[in-house]
CSV table of C-alpha atoms and ligand atoms in Angstrom, one decimal:
chain,number,residue,atom,x,y,z
Y,1,UNK,CA,93.5,82.0,133.5
Y,2,UNK,CA,90.0,82.7,132.3
Y,3,UNK,CA,88.1,80.4,130.0
Y,4,UNK,CA,86.9,83.5,128.0
Y,5,UNK,CA,90.1,85.6,128.1
Y,6,UNK,CA,88.8,87.9,125.4
Y,7,UNK,CA,85.5,88.7,127.1
Y,8,UNK,CA,84.8,92.5,126.7
Y,9,UNK,CA,87.1,92.8,123.6
Y,10,UNK,CA,85.6,93.7,120.3
Y,11,UNK,CA,87.1,92.3,117.1
Y,12,UNK,CA,86.6,92.7,113.3
Y,13,UNK,CA,87.8,90.0,111.0
Y,14,UNK,CA,87.8,90.3,107.2
Y,15,UNK,CA,87.6,87.1,105.2
Y,16,UNK,CA,87.2,85.7,101.7
Y,17,UNK,CA,87.7,87.4,98.4
Y,18,UNK,CA,86.2,90.7,97.2
Y,19,UNK,CA,84.2,91.0,93.9
Y,20,UNK,CA,84.7,94.1,91.8
Y,21,UNK,CA,82.0,94.8,89.2
Y,22,UNK,CA,82.9,95.3,85.6
Y,23,UNK,CA,79.3,95.6,84.6
Y,24,UNK,CA,76.1,94.3,86.3
Y,25,UNK,CA,76.9,90.7,85.4
Y,26,UNK,CA,80.7,90.5,85.3
Y,27,UNK,CA,83.3,90.9,88.0
Y,28,UNK,CA,87.0,90.6,88.9
Y,29,UNK,CA,87.8,88.4,91.9
Y,30,UNK,CA,90.1,85.6,93.2
Y,31,UNK,CA,90.1,82.1,94.6
Y,32,UNK,CA,90.1,82.9,98.4
Y,33,UNK,CA,87.9,80.4,100.2
Y,34,UNK,CA,87.5,82.3,103.4
Y,35,UNK,CA,88.4,79.2,105.5
Y,36,UNK,CA,91.2,80.8,107.4
Y,37,UNK,CA,89.4,84.1,108.1
Y,38,UNK,CA,86.2,82.4,109.2
Y,39,UNK,CA,88.2,80.1,111.5
Y,40,UNK,CA,89.9,83.1,113.1
Y,41,UNK,CA,86.5,84.7,113.7
Y,42,UNK,CA,85.2,81.5,115.4
Y,43,UNK,CA,88.4,81.1,117.5
Y,44,UNK,CA,88.2,84.7,118.8
Y,45,UNK,CA,84.5,84.2,119.6
Y,46,UNK,CA,85.4,81.0,121.4
Y,47,UNK,CA,87.7,83.0,123.6
Y,48,UNK,CA,84.9,85.4,124.5
Y,49,UNK,CA,85.5,88.3,122.0
Y,50,UNK,CA,82.5,90.0,120.4
Y,51,UNK,CA,83.3,89.4,116.8
Y,52,UNK,CA,82.1,91.0,113.5
Y,53,UNK,CA,83.1,88.9,110.5
Y,54,UNK,CA,83.1,91.0,107.3
Y,55,UNK,CA,83.0,88.4,104.6
Y,56,UNK,CA,83.3,88.7,100.8
Y,57,UNK,CA,81.4,86.1,98.7
Y,58,UNK,CA,82.3,82.6,99.9
Y,59,UNK,CA,80.6,79.2,99.7
Y,60,UNK,CA,81.2,78.3,103.4
Y,61,UNK,CA,78.6,78.9,106.2
Y,62,UNK,CA,78.5,81.9,108.6
Y,63,UNK,CA,80.2,80.8,111.8
Y,64,UNK,CA,78.0,80.5,114.8
Y,65,UNK,CA,78.5,83.0,117.6
Y,66,UNK,CA,79.7,85.7,115.3
Y,67,UNK,CA,78.0,88.6,113.6
Y,68,UNK,CA,78.6,88.1,109.9
Y,69,UNK,CA,78.3,91.1,107.5
Y,70,UNK,CA,78.2,90.1,103.8
Y,71,UNK,CA,79.8,92.4,101.3
Y,72,UNK,CA,80.9,92.2,97.7
Y,73,UNK,CA,83.5,94.9,96.9
Y,74,UNK,CA,86.5,96.2,98.8
Y,75,UNK,CA,84.8,99.6,99.2
Y,76,UNK,CA,81.9,97.8,100.9
Y,77,UNK,CA,84.3,95.8,103.0
Y,78,UNK,CA,86.1,98.9,104.3
Y,79,UNK,CA,82.8,100.6,105.0
Y,80,UNK,CA,81.6,97.6,107.0
Y,81,UNK,CA,84.8,97.5,109.0
Y,82,UNK,CA,84.5,101.2,109.9
Y,83,UNK,CA,80.8,100.8,110.7
Y,84,UNK,CA,81.7,98.3,113.4
Y,85,UNK,CA,82.8,101.3,115.5
Y,86,UNK,CA,85.4,101.1,118.2
Y,87,UNK,CA,87.2,97.8,118.2
Y,88,UNK,CA,90.2,96.4,120.1
Y,89,UNK,CA,91.3,93.8,117.5
Y,90,UNK,CA,91.3,93.8,113.7
Y,91,UNK,CA,92.4,90.7,111.7
Y,92,UNK,CA,92.5,91.3,108.0
Y,93,UNK,CA,92.5,87.9,106.4
Y,94,UNK,CA,90.5,88.8,103.3
Y,95,UNK,CA,92.1,88.5,99.9
Y,96,UNK,CA,91.0,92.0,98.8
Y,97,UNK,CA,91.2,92.7,95.0
Y,98,UNK,CA,94.1,95.1,94.4
Y,99,UNK,CA,92.2,96.9,91.7
Y,100,UNK,CA,88.6,97.6,90.6
Y,101,UNK,CA,87.2,98.9,87.4
Y,102,UNK,CA,87.6,102.7,87.2
Y,103,UNK,CA,84.2,103.1,85.7
Y,104,UNK,CA,82.0,100.0,86.0
Y,105,UNK,CA,79.4,99.9,83.2
Y,106,UNK,CA,75.8,100.6,84.3
Y,107,UNK,CA,74.4,98.0,81.9
Y,108,UNK,CA,75.8,94.7,80.5
Y,109,UNK,CA,78.6,95.4,78.0
Y,110,UNK,CA,77.2,94.0,74.7
Y,111,UNK,CA,79.3,92.0,72.4
Y,112,UNK,CA,78.8,93.0,68.8
Y,113,UNK,CA,80.0,91.3,65.6
Y,114,UNK,CA,83.5,92.5,64.6
Y,115,UNK,CA,83.9,94.7,67.6
Y,116,UNK,CA,87.3,95.1,69.2
Y,117,UNK,CA,87.5,93.6,72.7
Y,118,UNK,CA,86.8,96.3,75.3
Y,119,UNK,CA,89.5,97.4,77.7
Y,120,UNK,CA,88.9,97.8,81.3
Y,121,UNK,CA,90.6,100.6,83.0
Y,122,UNK,CA,91.6,99.7,86.6
Y,123,UNK,CA,92.0,101.9,89.6
Y,124,UNK,CA,93.4,100.8,93.1
Y,125,UNK,CA,91.1,99.7,95.8
Y,126,UNK,CA,91.4,101.1,99.3
Y,127,UNK,CA,93.9,99.2,101.5
Y,128,UNK,CA,91.7,98.1,104.4
Y,129,UNK,CA,94.6,96.8,106.5
Y,130,UNK,CA,96.6,100.1,106.1
Y,131,UNK,CA,93.5,102.2,106.8
Y,132,UNK,CA,92.7,100.3,110.0
Y,133,UNK,CA,96.4,100.6,111.0
Y,134,UNK,CA,96.5,104.4,110.8
Y,135,UNK,CA,97.6,105.9,114.1
Y,136,UNK,CA,94.9,107.8,116.0
Y,137,UNK,CA,92.5,107.4,118.9
Y,138,UNK,CA,90.3,105.1,116.8
Y,139,UNK,CA,93.1,102.6,116.0
Y,140,UNK,CA,92.5,99.1,117.4
Y,141,UNK,CA,95.0,98.1,120.0
Y,142,UNK,CA,96.1,95.2,117.8
Y,143,UNK,CA,95.9,95.0,114.0
Y,144,UNK,CA,96.9,91.8,112.3
Y,145,UNK,CA,97.5,91.4,108.6
Y,146,UNK,CA,98.3,88.4,106.4
Y,147,UNK,CA,100.9,88.0,103.7
Y,148,UNK,CA,100.7,85.4,101.1
Y,149,UNK,CA,104.0,85.0,99.3
Y,150,UNK,CA,105.7,82.4,97.1
Y,151,UNK,CA,109.2,83.7,97.5
Y,152,UNK,CA,111.3,85.5,100.2
Y,153,UNK,CA,108.3,84.9,102.5
Y,154,UNK,CA,109.6,86.2,105.7
Y,155,UNK,CA,111.6,89.1,104.3
Y,156,UNK,CA,108.7,90.4,102.3
Y,157,UNK,CA,106.3,90.0,105.3
Y,158,UNK,CA,108.7,92.0,107.6
Y,159,UNK,CA,108.7,94.7,105.0
Y,160,UNK,CA,104.8,94.5,104.6
Y,161,UNK,CA,104.4,94.9,108.4
Y,162,UNK,CA,106.3,98.2,108.2
Y,163,UNK,CA,104.5,99.4,105.1
Y,164,UNK,CA,101.0,98.7,106.3
Y,165,UNK,CA,101.6,99.9,109.8
Y,166,UNK,CA,100.0,96.8,111.4
Y,167,UNK,CA,101.3,95.1,114.6
Y,168,UNK,CA,101.5,91.5,113.4
Y,169,UNK,CA,101.7,89.8,110.1
Y,170,UNK,CA,100.8,86.1,109.6
Y,171,UNK,CA,102.9,85.1,106.7
Y,172,UNK,CA,101.8,82.1,104.7
Y,173,UNK,CA,103.6,80.2,102.1
Y,174,UNK,CA,101.4,79.9,99.0
Y,175,UNK,CA,103.9,78.3,96.7
Y,176,UNK,CA,102.3,75.6,94.6
Y,177,UNK,CA,104.1,72.9,96.5
Y,178,UNK,CA,102.3,74.0,99.7
Y,179,UNK,CA,99.0,75.0,98.2
Y,180,UNK,CA,97.3,77.1,100.8
Y,181,UNK,CA,94.3,78.4,98.8
Y,182,UNK,CA,91.2,76.3,99.5
Y,183,UNK,CA,93.3,73.7,101.4
Y,184,UNK,CA,92.7,72.7,105.0
Y,185,UNK,CA,96.2,73.2,106.2
Y,186,UNK,CA,98.5,76.2,106.5
Y,187,UNK,CA,102.2,76.7,107.2
Y,188,UNK,CA,102.7,80.2,108.7
Y,189,UNK,CA,105.2,82.5,110.4
Y,190,UNK,CA,104.0,85.1,113.0
Y,191,UNK,CA,105.9,88.3,112.5
Y,192,UNK,CA,105.8,91.0,115.2
Y,193,UNK,CA,108.0,93.8,116.4
Y,194,UNK,CA,109.8,91.2,118.6
Y,195,UNK,CA,110.7,88.9,115.7
Y,196,UNK,CA,109.6,85.9,113.7
Y,197,UNK,CA,108.0,82.8,115.0
Y,198,UNK,CA,107.9,79.7,112.8
Y,199,UNK,CA,104.8,77.6,113.3
Y,200,UNK,CA,104.4,74.0,112.2
Y,201,UNK,CA,102.1,73.0,109.4
Y,202,UNK,CA,98.6,73.0,111.1
Y,203,UNK,CA,95.0,72.7,110.1
Y,204,UNK,CA,93.5,76.2,109.5
Y,205,UNK,CA,91.4,75.8,112.6
Y,206,UNK,CA,94.5,75.2,114.6
Y,207,UNK,CA,96.3,78.2,113.1
Y,208,UNK,CA,93.2,80.2,114.1
Y,209,UNK,CA,93.1,78.9,117.7
Y,210,UNK,CA,96.8,79.5,118.1
Y,211,UNK,CA,96.5,83.0,116.8
Y,212,UNK,CA,93.5,83.7,119.0
Y,213,UNK,CA,95.5,82.4,122.0
Y,214,UNK,CA,98.4,84.7,121.1
Y,215,UNK,CA,96.0,87.6,120.9
Y,216,UNK,CA,94.6,86.8,124.3
Y,217,UNK,CA,98.2,86.7,125.6
Y,218,UNK,CA,98.9,90.1,124.1
Y,219,UNK,CA,96.1,91.5,126.2
Y,220,UNK,CA,97.6,89.8,129.2
Y,221,UNK,CA,95.0,87.2,129.5
Y,222,UNK,CA,96.6,83.8,128.8
Y,223,UNK,CA,94.3,80.9,127.9
Y,224,UNK,CA,94.2,77.8,130.0
Y,225,UNK,CA,96.6,74.9,129.3
R,301,C5P,O1,99.3,94.1,100.0
R,301,C5P,P1,98.9,92.7,100.2
R,301,C5P,O2,97.6,92.3,99.5
R,301,C5P,O3,99.9,91.6,99.9
R,301,C5P,O4,98.6,92.6,101.8
R,301,C5P,C1,97.9,91.5,102.3
R,301,C5P,C2,97.3,92.0,103.6
R,301,C5P,O5,96.6,93.3,103.4
R,301,C5P,C3,96.2,91.1,104.0
R,301,C5P,O6,96.1,91.2,105.5
R,301,C5P,C4,95.0,91.7,103.4
R,301,C5P,O7,93.7,91.3,104.0
R,301,C5P,C5,95.2,93.2,103.5
R,301,C5P,N1,94.7,94.0,102.4
R,301,C5P,C6,93.6,94.8,102.7
R,301,C5P,N2,93.2,95.7,101.7
R,301,C5P,C7,93.7,95.7,100.5
R,301,C5P,C8,94.8,94.8,100.2
R,301,C5P,C9,95.3,94.0,101.2
R,301,C5P,O8,93.1,94.8,103.8
R,301,C5P,N3,93.3,96.5,99.5
């Protein structure tokens, strides 16, 4: 089989957290490191795919051989994914904030003596994975989502796959004992229409290479070895 089995395929990978403005200096976000998503972008590129990595704010470097688009918010992340145009593969590894401020303040919210704490009204963010999974001529041939769960991991992930309309879910155990966030290793299950595959605990780079290999196989182009 080819050394670059994904040559000619275009992929978008989302990675990292999103940052949702409360006012010009404050935001809502999460602890996603971007390690897994960035590793997947690299692995797909290593197999020859043309990769756009849409990354939220992370402290790790842009991977070589990949076009990285930097965004802050979920709205920007969705827009950047759609701007990539026709793609064959979407992998949504970003930890998108579920909610954003309904009306972010245009200037810094001032703290005044004796004032009651402000409340922030939240509104849902767009679901990027569900949006990219919508049936239609523009739908990528393969859409992969992630599920991070602490309980009933596989059952919840099977349910999530149906709800989001994606093809595969990579389910990872983020219970405190396993500690995936920011760590170098990941224990995952690959959920598709044909069932559940349990993978051993692997370095995030190895999870990424294995996933990229499975993606190549899906397109009928097995990797060597
Ligand atoms: O719904 P939940 O956040 O558990 O789903 C996780 C999966 O959905 C991940 O693949 C994540 O990247 C994606 N997602 C998204 N946009 C959102 C929320 C989640 O793309 N607003």
